[in-house]
Amino acid sequence: MKNVYKTYPNGVGAIFNLNLSIDRGDFVFIIGGSGSGKSTLIKMLYREEKPSRGEIILGGVNVGKLRNSKVYKLRRLIGVVFQDYKLLPKLTVYENVAFALEVTGVDSKEIRKRVIDVLTKVGLKHKAKEYPDKLSGGEQQRVAIARAVVNRPKILICDEPTGNLDSKISMEIMDILEKINKDFGTTVLMVTHDIDIVKQMKKRVLLLKEGRLEKDYKKGSFVDEKL
Amino acid sequence: MKSCRTFVRSFRDAFRSVIRNFSLSLASITCIAITLIIIAAALLMSDNVKNFTDEIEKDVTVVAFLDSDVTNEKRDNFEMFLKKNSNVELFDYKSKADVKEDMQKENETFSSILAEWDDANNPLKDTYTIKVHDVKKIGNTAKDIEKQDGVNSVQYGEGLVEKLVGVFDAIEKITFCAAIALIIVTVFLIINTIKLTIFSRKREIGIMRLVGASNSRIKLPFVIEGIILGMIGSIIPILIVVLGYTTMYDYFGGILFSPVIKLITPMPFVVNTSIIILLIGMIVGMLGSSRAVRRYIKV
Ligand SMILES: Nc1ncnc2c1ncn2[C@@H]1O[C@H](COP(=O)(O)OP(=O)(O)OP(=O)(O)O)[C@@H](O)[C@H]1O
Ligand SMILES: [Mg+2]
């Protein structure tokens, strides 16, 4: 990312002169106070928002210049997980995960294999036939993660994935994210408010403040930060 | 292979959506059905009218009787006039002697009476039988002919034919105007139906985008949904065409009012009409759904 600025159409400036680069296979936390631009930053990565100025290169793709009709190609390189899971209530766990592959044209046999693989990975194979409203928050989030990584993205972006979960369940989610990062070599970017998690994980930490990169803690160097 | 898969899955999604929102779909289907029934009626009628006017046009002629004492010069002038008239296709001349012979051939008893007439006291007249291009203009053409010098009187289908053709023509035009108005209404109704299904599936569309579904994969199910609505809507009109027309044909014995008006035999006429109805249904459905998709699914 080079000299990236983002001003929303209503005139609110969210990101100012952001320069940073993240290595492939890295695990990075993005922290900062409310309204500091964390969500805006990651939205620009998966091209939900366009940068107003500057350049974002992701896996060789110039995201800012990408035509609308080609955005779907970028999205196949990226998995996204949200605080509110965004599962489809009328589909089972299995179908929710399979959905990501079905709509990208993967053939049915391959879908079956990959969905069962990834559900096993997140420890939910036995709940494959359940509907999301029968699952706990932690389980729903694991389904969402499974859906995000089932097409083997290069990057996994999480916006406060543990925001609705208690600390024990949050750590389970972190274990899964860590496993995905290690086993698949997926780059993980995670926005969070949970300083305890950040302290425990000992990863690289980006601190945003009022739309600027305030601090960039190298892996393991993060001590504490009052948000 | 992959695009085939996309198509199959889109079709499945579309079909599910029609069933899931059946009460909503039903309004569109009904509207399409009514529109198509009217179009079907118009098609059946116009094809039949075209068929029997073609038939009639083969037979309808203007017969012009010349004055008994017509000179050769006047006759030549009259022939020149016929040749120049744009609505005259063919004409055939019979002298009064020829007419007499024809009549003698037709009837034995006449024959002896007629035999007594010689050229001088033959009360029959030289006759021209004239075929026209356009039956609708036959009245004017006949009048023009009557005005010619040396023409005694003119006879043609007594106006019945042209009146009939005129009536059917008017009905046909009104029906087609109604059909077009209904098509427009239907398209708007389909736009609305598809709009509502798009809104009810906002969440799904959002997730499709997120996981990298292509635009065509996102839009195709909705476009197909419109086409399916059109297809379902055409079922009843097609049944009406096939069963209704066949029954009517049998009931009237293949003719309408008089043997002059022959109906088109049902096979393969109803099949062709049904295919046209189905296609119109699909096109109307697609028009509505692709408009809705363009308007309500932002790329
Ligand atoms: N769609 C939008 N339109 C206009 N302004 C926006 C929009 N989204 C965010 N903003 C503004 O941009 C700024 C940064 O918002 P952003 O959502 O990136 O913050 P955040 O760090 O994710 O906050 P939080 O921790 O509360 O999620 C805020 O001032 C916010 O009001
Ligand atoms: Mg946020």
Coordinates of C-alpha atoms and ligand atoms in Angstrom, one line a residue:
Chain A
M1 CA 0.0 0.0 0.0
K2 CA 1.4 3.3 -1.0
N3 CA 0.2 6.8 0.0
V4 CA -3.3 5.6 0.4
Y5 CA -6.1 8.0 1.2
K6 CA -9.7 7.4 1.6
T7 CA -12.4 10.0 1.8
Y8 CA -16.0 8.8 1.8
P9 CA -18.4 10.5 -0.6
N10 CA -20.0 12.4 2.3
G11 CA -16.6 14.1 2.9
V12 CA -15.6 12.0 5.9
G13 CA -11.9 11.3 5.7
A14 CA -11.2 7.7 7.0
I15 CA -7.6 6.9 5.9
F16 CA -4.7 9.4 5.4
N17 CA -1.4 8.7 3.7
L18 CA -1.1 5.0 4.6
N19 CA 2.0 3.2 3.6
L20 CA 2.5 -0.4 4.5
S21 CA 3.4 -3.8 3.2
I22 CA 2.5 -7.2 4.5
D23 CA 4.4 -10.3 3.6
R24 CA 2.9 -13.4 2.2
G25 CA 1.9 -15.9 4.9
D26 CA 2.1 -13.4 7.7
F27 CA -0.4 -13.0 10.5
V28 CA -1.2 -9.4 11.3
F29 CA -3.5 -7.7 13.8
I30 CA -5.0 -4.3 13.0
I31 CA -6.1 -2.4 16.1
G32 CA -7.2 1.1 16.9
G33 CA -10.0 3.0 18.5
S34 CA -13.5 3.1 17.2
G35 CA -13.7 5.1 13.9
S36 CA -9.9 4.9 13.4
G37 CA -10.4 3.5 9.9
K38 CA -9.7 -0.2 10.5
S39 CA -12.7 -1.5 8.6
T40 CA -12.2 1.1 5.9
L41 CA -8.6 -0.2 5.4
I42 CA -9.6 -3.8 4.9
K43 CA -12.6 -2.9 2.8
M44 CA -10.2 -1.3 0.4
L45 CA -8.3 -4.5 0.3
Y46 CA -11.2 -6.6 -0.9
R47 CA -12.4 -3.7 -3.0
E48 CA -15.6 -3.0 -1.1
E49 CA -14.3 0.6 -1.2
K50 CA -12.0 2.2 -3.6
P51 CA -9.0 4.2 -2.4
S52 CA -9.5 7.9 -3.1
R53 CA -5.7 8.2 -3.7
G54 CA -2.7 6.0 -3.7
E55 CA -2.1 2.5 -4.8
I56 CA -2.9 -0.9 -3.3
I57 CA -1.3 -4.0 -4.8
L58 CA -2.5 -7.3 -3.5
G59 CA -1.1 -10.5 -4.8
G60 CA 0.0 -8.7 -8.0
V61 CA -3.4 -7.1 -8.5
N62 CA -3.8 -3.3 -8.6
V63 CA -6.9 -3.2 -6.5
G64 CA -7.7 0.5 -7.1
K65 CA -7.6 0.2 -10.8
L66 CA -9.5 -3.0 -11.0
R67 CA -12.7 -2.7 -13.1
N68 CA -16.0 -3.5 -11.4
S69 CA -16.6 -6.4 -13.7
K70 CA -13.3 -8.0 -12.6
V71 CA -13.7 -7.6 -8.9
Y72 CA -14.9 -11.2 -8.5
K73 CA -11.4 -12.4 -9.5
L74 CA -9.9 -10.5 -6.7
R75 CA -12.5 -11.8 -4.3
R76 CA -11.5 -15.4 -5.1
L77 CA -8.0 -14.6 -3.7
I78 CA -9.5 -13.3 -0.5
G79 CA -11.6 -14.9 2.2
V80 CA -13.6 -12.5 4.5
V81 CA -15.0 -13.1 7.9
F82 CA -17.2 -10.7 9.9
Q83 CA -18.3 -10.2 13.4
D84 CA -21.9 -11.1 12.5
Y85 CA -20.9 -14.3 10.6
K86 CA -23.2 -13.5 7.6
L87 CA -24.4 -17.1 7.2
L88 CA -27.5 -17.9 5.1
P89 CA -30.2 -19.1 7.6
K90 CA -32.0 -21.3 5.2
L91 CA -29.0 -23.3 4.3
T92 CA -27.4 -26.0 6.4
V93 CA -23.8 -25.7 7.6
Y94 CA -22.7 -27.9 4.7
E95 CA -24.6 -25.9 2.2
N96 CA -23.4 -22.6 3.6
V97 CA -19.8 -23.6 3.0
A98 CA -20.5 -25.3 -0.3
F99 CA -22.3 -22.1 -1.5
A100 CA -18.9 -20.3 -1.9
L101 CA -17.8 -23.0 -4.3
E102 CA -21.1 -23.5 -6.1
V103 CA -21.3 -19.9 -7.1
T104 CA -17.8 -19.9 -8.4
G105 CA -18.5 -22.9 -10.7
V106 CA -16.5 -25.7 -9.0
D107 CA -17.8 -29.2 -9.9
S108 CA -19.9 -31.1 -7.5
K109 CA -17.5 -33.9 -6.6
E110 CA -14.8 -31.4 -5.8
I111 CA -17.2 -29.3 -3.7
R112 CA -18.0 -32.3 -1.6
K113 CA -14.5 -33.2 -0.9
R114 CA -13.3 -29.7 -0.1
V115 CA -16.3 -28.9 2.1
I116 CA -15.9 -32.0 4.2
D117 CA -12.1 -31.3 4.4
V118 CA -12.6 -27.8 5.7
L119 CA -15.4 -28.7 8.1
T120 CA -13.1 -31.3 9.6
K121 CA -10.5 -28.6 9.9
V122 CA -12.7 -26.3 11.9
G123 CA -14.1 -29.3 13.9
L124 CA -17.7 -29.1 12.7
K125 CA -18.0 -32.1 10.5
H126 CA -20.6 -33.6 12.8
K127 CA -22.8 -30.5 12.5
A128 CA -22.8 -30.4 8.7
K129 CA -26.5 -31.0 8.5
E130 CA -27.5 -28.4 11.2
Y131 CA -28.9 -25.0 10.4
P132 CA -27.0 -22.0 11.6
D133 CA -29.6 -20.9 14.2
K134 CA -29.1 -24.2 16.0
L135 CA -25.4 -23.4 16.5
S136 CA -23.6 -21.4 19.2
G137 CA -21.9 -18.1 18.2
G138 CA -18.5 -19.8 18.2
E139 CA -19.7 -22.6 15.9
Q140 CA -21.3 -20.1 13.6
Q141 CA -18.1 -18.2 13.3
R142 CA -16.2 -21.4 12.5
V143 CA -18.7 -22.1 9.7
A144 CA -18.0 -18.6 8.4
I145 CA -14.3 -19.2 8.6
A146 CA -14.8 -22.5 6.8
R147 CA -16.7 -20.8 4.0
A148 CA -14.0 -18.1 3.8
V149 CA -11.2 -20.5 3.3
V150 CA -12.9 -23.3 1.4
N151 CA -11.7 -22.0 -1.9
R152 CA -8.1 -21.7 -0.6
P153 CA -7.7 -18.0 -0.7
K154 CA -4.2 -16.4 -0.4
I155 CA -5.4 -13.9 2.2
L156 CA -8.0 -14.2 5.0
I157 CA -9.4 -11.0 6.2
C158 CA -11.3 -10.9 9.5
D159 CA -13.2 -7.9 10.9
E160 CA -13.6 -8.4 14.6
P161 CA -14.3 -12.1 14.3
T162 CA -14.4 -12.6 18.0
G163 CA -16.4 -9.4 18.7
N164 CA -19.5 -11.3 19.8
L165 CA -17.7 -14.2 21.6
D166 CA -16.4 -14.7 25.1
S167 CA -12.7 -15.1 25.7
K168 CA -12.6 -18.9 25.9
I169 CA -14.5 -19.3 22.5
S170 CA -12.4 -16.4 21.1
M171 CA -9.2 -18.4 21.8
E172 CA -10.7 -21.4 20.0
I173 CA -11.3 -19.2 17.0
M174 CA -7.8 -17.9 17.2
D175 CA -6.5 -21.5 17.2
I176 CA -8.3 -22.1 14.0
L177 CA -7.0 -19.0 12.4
E178 CA -3.5 -19.8 13.5
K179 CA -3.9 -23.3 12.0
I180 CA -5.2 -22.0 8.7
N181 CA -2.2 -19.5 8.6
K182 CA 0.3 -22.4 9.3
D183 CA -1.2 -25.2 7.3
F184 CA -2.4 -23.4 4.2
G185 CA 0.2 -20.6 4.4
T186 CA -2.7 -18.2 4.1
T187 CA -1.9 -14.6 5.0
V188 CA -4.3 -13.6 7.9
L189 CA -5.3 -10.0 8.6
M190 CA -7.4 -9.6 11.7
V191 CA -9.1 -6.4 13.0
T192 CA -9.8 -6.6 16.7
H193 CA -10.6 -4.7 19.8
D194 CA -9.5 -7.5 22.0
I195 CA -6.0 -6.5 23.4
D196 CA -5.7 -9.8 25.4
I197 CA -5.8 -11.8 22.2
V198 CA -3.3 -9.6 20.6
K199 CA -1.0 -9.8 23.6
Q200 CA -1.2 -13.6 23.7
M201 CA -0.7 -14.3 20.0
K202 CA 2.5 -12.3 19.7
K203 CA 2.1 -11.3 16.1
R204 CA 2.8 -8.2 14.1
V205 CA 0.4 -5.4 15.1
L206 CA -0.7 -2.3 13.2
L207 CA -2.1 0.5 15.3
L208 CA -4.3 2.9 13.6
K209 CA -5.3 6.3 15.0
E210 CA -7.6 8.7 13.3
G211 CA -7.0 7.1 9.9
R212 CA -3.2 7.2 10.2
L213 CA -0.8 4.3 10.9
E214 CA 0.3 5.3 14.4
K215 CA 2.6 2.3 15.2
D216 CA 3.8 -0.8 13.5
Y217 CA 4.9 -3.4 16.1
K218 CA 7.1 -6.1 14.8
K219 CA 6.2 -9.7 15.6
G220 CA 6.3 -10.2 19.3
S221 CA 7.2 -6.6 20.3
F222 CA 3.6 -5.6 21.2
V223 CA 3.3 -4.9 24.9
D224 CA 0.2 -3.0 25.7
E225 CA -1.9 -0.2 24.2
K226 CA -4.8 1.7 25.6
L227 CA -7.5 2.0 22.9
Chain B
M1 CA -18.0 -27.2 -19.0
K2 CA -17.9 -24.6 -16.3
S3 CA -20.3 -22.2 -18.0
C4 CA -22.6 -25.2 -18.5
R5 CA -22.5 -25.8 -14.8
T6 CA -23.1 -22.1 -14.1
F7 CA -26.2 -22.3 -16.3
V8 CA -27.5 -25.5 -14.7
R9 CA -27.1 -24.0 -11.2
S10 CA -28.6 -20.7 -12.2
F11 CA -31.6 -22.5 -13.7
R12 CA -32.0 -24.5 -10.5
D13 CA -31.8 -21.3 -8.4
A14 CA -34.3 -19.6 -10.6
F15 CA -36.7 -22.5 -10.4
R16 CA -36.4 -22.6 -6.6
S17 CA -37.1 -18.9 -6.4
V18 CA -40.2 -19.2 -8.5
I19 CA -41.5 -21.9 -6.2
R20 CA -40.4 -20.2 -3.0
N21 CA -42.2 -16.9 -4.0
F22 CA -45.1 -18.6 -5.6
S23 CA -47.8 -16.2 -4.5
L24 CA -45.7 -13.4 -5.9
S25 CA -44.9 -15.3 -9.1
L26 CA -48.6 -16.1 -9.6
A27 CA -49.5 -12.5 -10.2
S28 CA -47.0 -12.3 -13.0
I29 CA -47.9 -15.6 -14.4
T30 CA -51.6 -14.7 -14.5
C31 CA -50.8 -11.4 -16.3
I32 CA -48.6 -13.1 -18.8
A33 CA -51.3 -15.8 -19.4
I34 CA -54.0 -13.2 -20.0
T35 CA -51.7 -11.3 -22.4
L36 CA -50.8 -14.4 -24.3
I37 CA -54.4 -15.5 -24.6
I38 CA -55.2 -12.3 -26.3
I39 CA -52.2 -12.5 -28.5
A40 CA -53.1 -16.1 -29.3
A41 CA -56.6 -15.0 -30.3
A42 CA -55.2 -12.3 -32.5
L43 CA -52.8 -14.7 -34.1
L44 CA -55.4 -17.3 -34.8
M45 CA -57.7 -14.8 -36.2
S46 CA -55.2 -12.9 -38.3
D47 CA -53.8 -16.0 -39.8
N48 CA -57.2 -17.3 -40.6
V49 CA -58.3 -13.9 -42.1
K50 CA -55.1 -13.8 -44.2
N51 CA -55.7 -17.4 -45.3
F52 CA -59.3 -16.9 -46.4
T53 CA -58.8 -13.5 -48.0
D54 CA -56.0 -15.2 -50.0
E55 CA -58.5 -17.9 -50.9
I56 CA -61.2 -15.5 -51.7
E57 CA -59.0 -13.2 -53.7
K58 CA -58.4 -16.1 -56.0
D59 CA -62.1 -16.3 -56.8
V60 CA -63.3 -12.8 -56.4
T61 CA -63.8 -11.0 -59.7
V62 CA -65.4 -7.9 -61.1
V63 CA -67.6 -8.7 -64.0
A64 CA -68.2 -5.8 -66.4
F65 CA -71.0 -5.9 -69.0
L66 CA -70.5 -3.7 -72.0
D67 CA -73.2 -1.9 -73.9
S68 CA -74.8 -4.0 -76.5
D69 CA -73.9 -1.6 -79.2
V70 CA -70.3 -1.1 -78.1
T71 CA -67.8 -0.3 -80.8
N72 CA -64.5 -2.0 -81.2
E73 CA -62.8 1.3 -80.5
K74 CA -64.5 1.7 -77.2
R75 CA -63.6 -1.8 -76.3
D76 CA -60.0 -1.2 -77.1
N77 CA -60.0 1.9 -75.0
F78 CA -61.6 -0.1 -72.2
E79 CA -58.9 -2.7 -72.4
M80 CA -56.2 0.0 -72.3
F81 CA -57.8 1.3 -69.2
L82 CA -57.8 -2.1 -67.5
K83 CA -54.1 -2.6 -68.4
K84 CA -53.2 0.7 -66.8
N85 CA -55.3 0.2 -63.6
S86 CA -52.9 -0.8 -60.8
N87 CA -55.5 -3.0 -59.0
V88 CA -56.3 -5.1 -62.0
E89 CA -54.4 -8.3 -62.1
L90 CA -55.9 -10.1 -64.9
F91 CA -58.9 -9.8 -67.2
D92 CA -60.7 -12.1 -69.5
Y93 CA -62.9 -11.2 -72.5
K94 CA -65.9 -13.1 -73.6
S95 CA -68.0 -11.9 -76.6
K96 CA -71.8 -12.2 -76.3
A97 CA -71.5 -15.2 -78.6
D98 CA -69.1 -16.9 -76.3
V99 CA -71.4 -16.2 -73.3
K100 CA -74.3 -17.7 -75.2
E101 CA -72.3 -20.9 -75.9
D102 CA -71.3 -21.2 -72.3
M103 CA -74.9 -20.9 -71.2
Q104 CA -76.0 -23.4 -73.8
K105 CA -73.5 -25.9 -72.5
E106 CA -74.7 -25.5 -68.9
N107 CA -78.4 -26.2 -69.5
E108 CA -80.2 -28.4 -72.1
T109 CA -83.5 -26.6 -72.2
F110 CA -81.9 -23.2 -72.4
S111 CA -79.8 -24.5 -75.2
S112 CA -82.7 -24.7 -77.7
I113 CA -84.1 -21.3 -76.8
L114 CA -80.8 -19.7 -77.0
A115 CA -80.1 -21.3 -80.3
E116 CA -82.8 -19.0 -81.8
W117 CA -80.8 -15.9 -81.0
D118 CA -78.5 -14.8 -83.6
D119 CA -75.8 -12.1 -83.3
A120 CA -78.1 -9.2 -84.1
N121 CA -80.8 -10.0 -81.5
N122 CA -78.7 -11.6 -78.9
P123 CA -79.7 -9.8 -75.7
L124 CA -76.5 -10.9 -73.9
K125 CA -73.6 -8.5 -73.5
D126 CA -69.9 -8.7 -74.1
T127 CA -68.3 -9.5 -70.8
Y128 CA -65.0 -8.8 -69.1
T129 CA -64.1 -10.9 -66.0
I130 CA -61.5 -8.9 -64.0
K131 CA -59.4 -10.1 -61.2
V132 CA -58.0 -7.6 -58.7
H133 CA -54.9 -7.5 -56.6
D134 CA -56.4 -6.1 -53.4
V135 CA -59.9 -7.2 -52.4
K136 CA -60.2 -4.3 -50.0
K137 CA -60.1 -1.9 -52.9
I138 CA -62.5 -3.9 -55.1
G139 CA -65.3 -1.4 -54.6
N140 CA -63.4 1.5 -55.9
T141 CA -62.0 -0.4 -58.7
A142 CA -65.5 -1.6 -59.7
K143 CA -66.7 2.0 -59.6
D144 CA -63.9 3.2 -61.8
I145 CA -64.7 0.5 -64.3
E146 CA -68.3 1.4 -64.3
K147 CA -67.5 5.0 -65.2
Q148 CA -65.7 3.9 -68.4
D149 CA -67.3 4.7 -71.7
G150 CA -69.2 1.7 -73.2
V151 CA -69.5 -0.1 -69.8
N152 CA -73.2 -0.9 -69.2
S153 CA -73.0 -2.3 -65.7
V154 CA -70.7 -3.9 -63.2
Q155 CA -71.1 -6.8 -60.8
Y156 CA -68.8 -8.0 -58.0
G157 CA -69.2 -9.8 -54.6
E158 CA -71.9 -7.3 -53.7
G159 CA -69.6 -5.7 -51.1
L160 CA -70.0 -8.6 -48.7
V161 CA -66.4 -9.7 -49.1
E162 CA -64.9 -6.4 -48.6
K163 CA -67.1 -5.6 -45.6
L164 CA -66.1 -8.9 -44.0
V165 CA -62.5 -8.4 -44.6
G166 CA -62.8 -4.8 -43.3
V167 CA -64.4 -6.0 -40.1
F168 CA -61.8 -8.6 -39.4
D169 CA -59.1 -6.1 -40.2
A170 CA -60.4 -3.7 -37.6
I171 CA -60.8 -6.4 -35.0
E172 CA -57.3 -7.6 -35.7
K173 CA -55.9 -4.1 -35.3
I174 CA -57.7 -3.5 -32.0
T175 CA -56.6 -6.9 -30.6
F176 CA -53.0 -6.2 -31.5
C177 CA -53.1 -2.7 -29.9
A178 CA -54.6 -4.3 -26.7
A179 CA -51.9 -7.0 -26.8
I180 CA -49.1 -4.4 -27.0
A181 CA -50.6 -2.5 -24.1
L182 CA -50.9 -5.7 -22.1
I183 CA -47.3 -6.6 -22.9
I184 CA -46.1 -3.3 -21.5
V185 CA -48.2 -3.8 -18.4
T186 CA -46.9 -7.4 -18.0
V187 CA -43.2 -6.3 -18.5
F188 CA -43.7 -3.8 -15.7
L189 CA -45.3 -6.4 -13.4
I190 CA -42.4 -8.8 -14.1
I191 CA -39.9 -6.0 -13.4
N192 CA -41.6 -5.6 -10.0
T193 CA -41.7 -9.3 -9.2
I194 CA -38.0 -9.8 -10.0
K195 CA -37.2 -6.6 -8.1
L196 CA -38.9 -8.1 -5.0
T197 CA -37.1 -11.4 -5.3
I198 CA -33.8 -9.5 -5.7
F199 CA -34.5 -7.6 -2.5
S200 CA -35.5 -10.7 -0.7
R201 CA -32.2 -12.2 -1.6
K202 CA -30.0 -9.2 -0.9
R203 CA -28.0 -11.1 1.7
E204 CA -27.4 -14.0 -0.7
I205 CA -26.3 -11.6 -3.4
G206 CA -23.9 -9.9 -0.9
I207 CA -22.3 -13.2 0.0
M208 CA -22.0 -14.2 -3.6
R209 CA -20.1 -11.1 -4.3
L210 CA -17.9 -11.6 -1.3
V211 CA -16.9 -15.2 -2.2
G212 CA -16.2 -14.1 -5.8
A213 CA -19.2 -15.1 -7.9
S214 CA -19.0 -13.5 -11.3
N215 CA -21.6 -11.0 -12.3
S216 CA -23.2 -13.3 -14.8
R217 CA -23.5 -16.0 -12.1
I218 CA -25.2 -13.5 -9.8
K219 CA -27.6 -12.1 -12.5
L220 CA -28.4 -15.1 -14.6
P221 CA -30.8 -16.8 -12.0
F222 CA -32.9 -13.7 -12.0
V223 CA -33.0 -13.4 -15.8
I224 CA -33.9 -17.1 -16.0
E225 CA -36.6 -16.6 -13.4
G226 CA -38.3 -14.1 -15.7
I227 CA -38.1 -16.5 -18.6
I228 CA -39.6 -19.3 -16.4
L229 CA -42.4 -17.1 -15.4
G230 CA -43.0 -16.5 -19.1
M231 CA -42.9 -20.2 -19.9
I232 CA -45.4 -21.1 -17.1
G233 CA -47.6 -18.2 -18.2
S234 CA -47.8 -19.6 -21.7
I235 CA -49.1 -23.1 -20.6
I236 CA -52.8 -22.1 -20.4
P237 CA -52.8 -20.0 -23.6
I238 CA -51.1 -22.9 -25.4
L239 CA -53.8 -25.3 -24.1
I240 CA -56.5 -22.9 -25.2
V241 CA -54.9 -22.6 -28.7
V242 CA -54.5 -26.4 -29.1
L243 CA -57.8 -27.6 -27.6
G244 CA -59.9 -24.5 -28.2
Y245 CA -59.0 -24.1 -31.9
T246 CA -59.3 -27.8 -32.7
T247 CA -62.7 -28.0 -31.0
M248 CA -63.9 -24.9 -32.8
Y249 CA -62.7 -26.2 -36.1
D250 CA -64.5 -29.5 -35.6
Y251 CA -67.6 -27.7 -34.3
F252 CA -67.9 -25.5 -37.4
G253 CA -66.8 -28.2 -39.7
G254 CA -63.8 -26.2 -40.9
I255 CA -65.8 -23.2 -42.2
L256 CA -67.1 -20.0 -40.7
F257 CA -70.6 -18.6 -41.6
S258 CA -70.4 -19.7 -45.2
P259 CA -68.3 -22.1 -47.2
V260 CA -66.4 -19.1 -48.6
I261 CA -64.6 -18.7 -45.3
K262 CA -62.5 -21.8 -44.8
L263 CA -60.6 -22.2 -41.5
I264 CA -57.0 -23.3 -41.5
T265 CA -56.7 -27.0 -40.6
P266 CA -55.5 -27.3 -37.0
M267 CA -52.4 -29.4 -37.8
P268 CA -49.7 -28.0 -37.9
F269 CA -51.2 -24.6 -37.5
V270 CA -51.8 -24.9 -33.7
V271 CA -48.3 -26.2 -33.1
N272 CA -46.8 -23.3 -34.9
T273 CA -49.0 -20.8 -33.1
S274 CA -48.1 -22.5 -29.8
I275 CA -44.4 -22.1 -30.4
I276 CA -44.9 -18.4 -31.2
I277 CA -46.9 -18.0 -28.0
L278 CA -44.2 -19.7 -26.0
L279 CA -41.5 -17.6 -27.5
I280 CA -43.4 -14.4 -26.9
G281 CA -43.9 -15.5 -23.3
M282 CA -40.2 -16.2 -22.8
I283 CA -39.2 -12.9 -24.5
V284 CA -41.7 -10.8 -22.4
G285 CA -40.4 -12.6 -19.2
M286 CA -36.8 -11.9 -20.2
L287 CA -37.4 -8.3 -21.1
G288 CA -38.9 -7.7 -17.6
S289 CA -36.3 -9.7 -15.7
S290 CA -33.2 -8.3 -17.5
R291 CA -34.5 -4.8 -16.9
A292 CA -35.0 -5.5 -13.2
V293 CA -31.5 -7.0 -13.0
R294 CA -29.9 -4.1 -14.7
R295 CA -31.7 -1.7 -12.5
Y296 CA -31.5 -3.4 -9.1
I297 CA -28.3 -5.4 -9.1
K298 CA -25.4 -3.0 -9.1
V299 CA -22.2 -4.2 -10.6
Ligands
LIG1 N1 -19.8 4.1 4.3 C1 -19.4 5.1 4.9 N2 -19.8 6.4 4.5 C2 -19.3 7.4 5.2 N3 -18.4 7.4 6.2 C3 -18.0 6.2 6.7 C4 -18.5 5.0 6.0 N4 -17.9 4.0 6.7 C5 -17.1 4.5 7.6 N5 -17.2 5.9 7.6 C6 -16.4 6.8 8.5 O1 -15.1 6.5 8.3 C7 -14.4 6.5 9.6 C8 -13.7 5.2 9.8 O2 -14.7 4.2 9.9 P1 -14.3 2.7 10.1 O3 -15.6 1.9 10.0 O4 -13.2 2.3 9.1 O5 -13.8 2.6 11.6 P2 -13.4 1.3 12.4 O6 -12.0 1.6 12.8 O7 -13.7 0.1 11.7 O8 -14.3 1.5 13.7 P3 -15.0 0.4 14.6 O9 -13.9 -0.1 15.5 O10 -16.1 1.1 15.3 O11 -15.5 -0.7 13.7 C9 -15.5 6.9 10.6 O12 -15.4 8.2 10.9 C10 -16.8 6.5 9.9 O13 -17.8 7.4 10.4
MG2 MG -15.1 -1.6 12.0

